C-alpha cells in the first residue's frame, strides 16, 4: 500500500476558504462526536446523588453556570486558542507534545538515536535549530538533559496521559450508548427499563466493535451528517425550551451563580463537579485528531457551530428544569425529559446514531495512539491493518479492538447506570487534560521560548481548574473512579516493562557487538564460501556488527555474497519524507560487499508491504553504490568507522535515482543507451526472473562500480534471505528480584505474546531464518 504520496503531499499554507469549510464540516464526525454527546448525561450525572433539584433553582442555575464557564475556559480558550498551536508538524496529541520536547531537549529515552536524525526536514521545520542559539529556558533544558530521573518522569507522565486515553476508549462507548438509550425510561416503568437497558446497550456495543474491521472510511460518510443533525436538533430544542419555559435563563451564565451554588450545596456541590466535568469529555480529540484536519478548520467548527449548539442545549435543559420541580424521581432528571413528547422517538434514534459516532471517534483515536506507542518502543508489537489507502490515519488493531469490547461490556454490565460510568469517565478525561497542561507548560518554555512566567501562569490558571475537577472525581474512587485508575495502571505497567526490556536488550547488543578488526582479519571471503543471494540481517544497532553475525560466520560453511545489516527505527517526528527514508553505508572495504541500511519512520508513518519495501531497499543500496564517493570507495580512511552514512530516498521519491525492473525475458549482459538516454546495467546470467537496474544519465561508471552493481543484481535474482535473532531475554546473575520479575516474567510474557520483527517487516515465512539467542541483561 503506497500512502507516502498522500502523507507527504505538501499542504498549501494559504488554504482556500472553501477547503477550510469542507474540512470543518468533515471534522464534525471525527473530532466532535464524543463532545457533542455530553448533553445526554451531564445533568443526570451532576444530580445523581450529591445535590437535589430544589424550588429555588440555585442548583440547576449553578450547574449551568459551571458548564458554561468550563466549556468556555477549557475547550475554547485552552484547546482552540492555545494547545492547537503546539502541533508537531501538523500532528497533535500527548505523544506529539512529548515528541516536541524530545527534539528541543535531549530527553528521549530511545537508545538508537543518531545525530543524522536531527537533519530530517520535520525535525528542524519548527525552529528546533534555533534553540541552541538562544538562552530561553536553557537552565530548564540542561536540568532535564542532565538528570535521567527527570527524563523517566517525563516519559511516565506522557504514558499516564496515553493510558487514560485508552481507558477513555473503554468508558466513552459505554456511557454514550447507555445514555442514548436511557430515553426508553420515559416510555416504560423503571422496573421494565432496568431489564431492557443493559441488553440493548450491549447489543449496540458489540455491533459497534464488530464494524471496526471495515474501517472508518467505509462508514464514515454518515458521521458528519449525523453530528450536524444532532447539533441542529439539540440547539433547536434548547432554543424552544428557553423561549417556552424560561427566557431569563441566560442570567445563570454569570459566575455569581457558581458562588451561590457552592455556598448552598458546599461539599455536595464540590462532589457534583465530577458529573459536571463530563461536559468537556472529548475535548482532547480536537488536539489528538489535528493531523487529519487543519488547525483553522477545527477552530471554526468548534467556535461557530459546536460551542454555541452545546451552550444552547444546556441552557434549554436548565430552562425546562427550572419550571419543573415535581418530577417523580431524580432518576428522570436528564436530557430526554426536556424533549417535547412528540419528538422523543425521533430524537432517541438520532441520539443512538450520535452515540455510535462519538464512540467510533474515541475507538479510532485509541488505535492511533497505541500505534504511536508501539512505534516509539513503548508498547508490544501488534497487528496493524490500514483500512484506507487514501487516509493514512485510519487503522484497525484486532487485538486492541476485541480487548476494548470485552472491557466495555464488562463495565456496562458491572455498573448498569450512568452515575458510576460518569465517575469513571470523568476521572479519565480530566487526567488527560492535566497531563496536557503539564506538558504544555514545558512546551511554552522549551519550544516557544516564552518567559517562564507565561508557563507558570498557564500551569496555575488551567491546572487549578482541572485540579479542582480532578479532586472531585478522585473522591469517588469507590463509586466507579477506580476503573480508569486500574485500567491505566495495567497499561502503564505493560508499556513501561516493554520499554525497559527493549532498552536493556539494545544495551546488551551494543556491549556485545563484534569488533570491525575481527571482520577485517577474515578477509573479503569472511573465511567461508560466499554464495549468490542477499542475506538481510535484521538488527536494532545503528552502528557496529551484531553478535548474531559472528554466529553465522563461525558456524556455517557458506554465506551470501551480499550482506545487508538492516535497522528499522522510529524517530520522534510524525513523518519522515520518502527522500530521507534510508541511511546507507558500508561496513569494511568495498570488496567485502557488506552494507548497513537504516530505514527511518515517523511515529505516524505507514510501513510499506514486503515487496515494495524490498525493492526500495535494493534501489537505495544501488543508488549508494552508483554515487558513492566516500573514502572507503577510494581506499582511504579508516574502516573502523562505520558511522559515515549517506541519505538515500525511496525509488518513488527520486526521479533521477536508480530504478529496478524485473521481467521474465532472457537477454545477455549489455549496457544500452547514449549519453542522453537512460543506461541499463543488466545481469550477464540467463535466468527466469531477470533483474535490471535502470541507471540515469551520469558520467561513465568505472569498472569496480559496474561490477558491484552487477553483483548486486545477481544476488537479487538469486533471492533474499531474511535473518533475525529470536531473543530470550533473562536478567543476569546478581540482579535484584524486581529486575528478575520484570525481565524474566513480565517482558518475556509480552515478547512471547506480541508480533515479532518478521511480521513488522511483512516478511515471507519461507525465506525467514530466526536464530535463537539468550540475552543476559
JSON list of N, CA, C and O in Angstrom, two decimals, residues 304 513 556 610 705:
[
{"chain": "A", "resi": 304, "resn": "UNK", "atom": "N", "xyz": [-17.89, 28.30, 15.95]},
{"chain": "A", "resi": 304, "resn": "UNK", "atom": "CA", "xyz": [-19.10, 28.81, 15.33]},
{"chain": "A", "resi": 304, "resn": "UNK", "atom": "C", "xyz": [-20.25, 27.81, 15.24]},
{"chain": "A", "resi": 304, "resn": "UNK", "atom": "O", "xyz": [-21.36, 28.20, 14.88]},
{"chain": "A", "resi": 513, "resn": "UNK", "atom": "N", "xyz": [28.56, -6.21, 20.59]},
{"chain": "A", "resi": 513, "resn": "UNK", "atom": "CA", "xyz": [28.74, -6.15, 19.15]},
{"chain": "A", "resi": 513, "resn": "UNK", "atom": "C", "xyz": [30.17, -6.56, 18.78]},
{"chain": "A", "resi": 513, "resn": "UNK", "atom": "O", "xyz": [31.11, -6.44, 19.58]},
{"chain": "A", "resi": 556, "resn": "UNK", "atom": "N", "xyz": [28.63, -21.61, 10.13]},
{"chain": "A", "resi": 556, "resn": "UNK", "atom": "CA", "xyz": [28.10, -22.02, 8.83]},
{"chain": "A", "resi": 556, "resn": "UNK", "atom": "C", "xyz": [29.23, -22.11, 7.81]},
{"chain": "A", "resi": 556, "resn": "UNK", "atom": "O", "xyz": [30.16, -21.29, 7.82]},
{"chain": "A", "resi": 610, "resn": "UNK", "atom": "N", "xyz": [5.93, -5.97, 1.91]},
{"chain": "A", "resi": 610, "resn": "UNK", "atom": "CA", "xyz": [7.25, -6.58, 1.81]},
{"chain": "A", "resi": 610, "resn": "UNK", "atom": "C", "xyz": [7.91, -6.35, 0.45]},
{"chain": "A", "resi": 610, "resn": "UNK", "atom": "O", "xyz": [9.09, -6.00, 0.37]},
{"chain": "A", "resi": 705, "resn": "UNK", "atom": "N", "xyz": [32.57, -0.04, -9.95]},
{"chain": "A", "resi": 705, "resn": "UNK", "atom": "CA", "xyz": [31.18, 0.29, -9.64]},
{"chain": "A", "resi": 705, "resn": "UNK", "atom": "C", "xyz": [30.24, -0.58, -10.46]},
{"chain": "A", "resi": 705, "resn": "UNK", "atom": "O", "xyz": [29.24, -1.09, -9.95]}
]
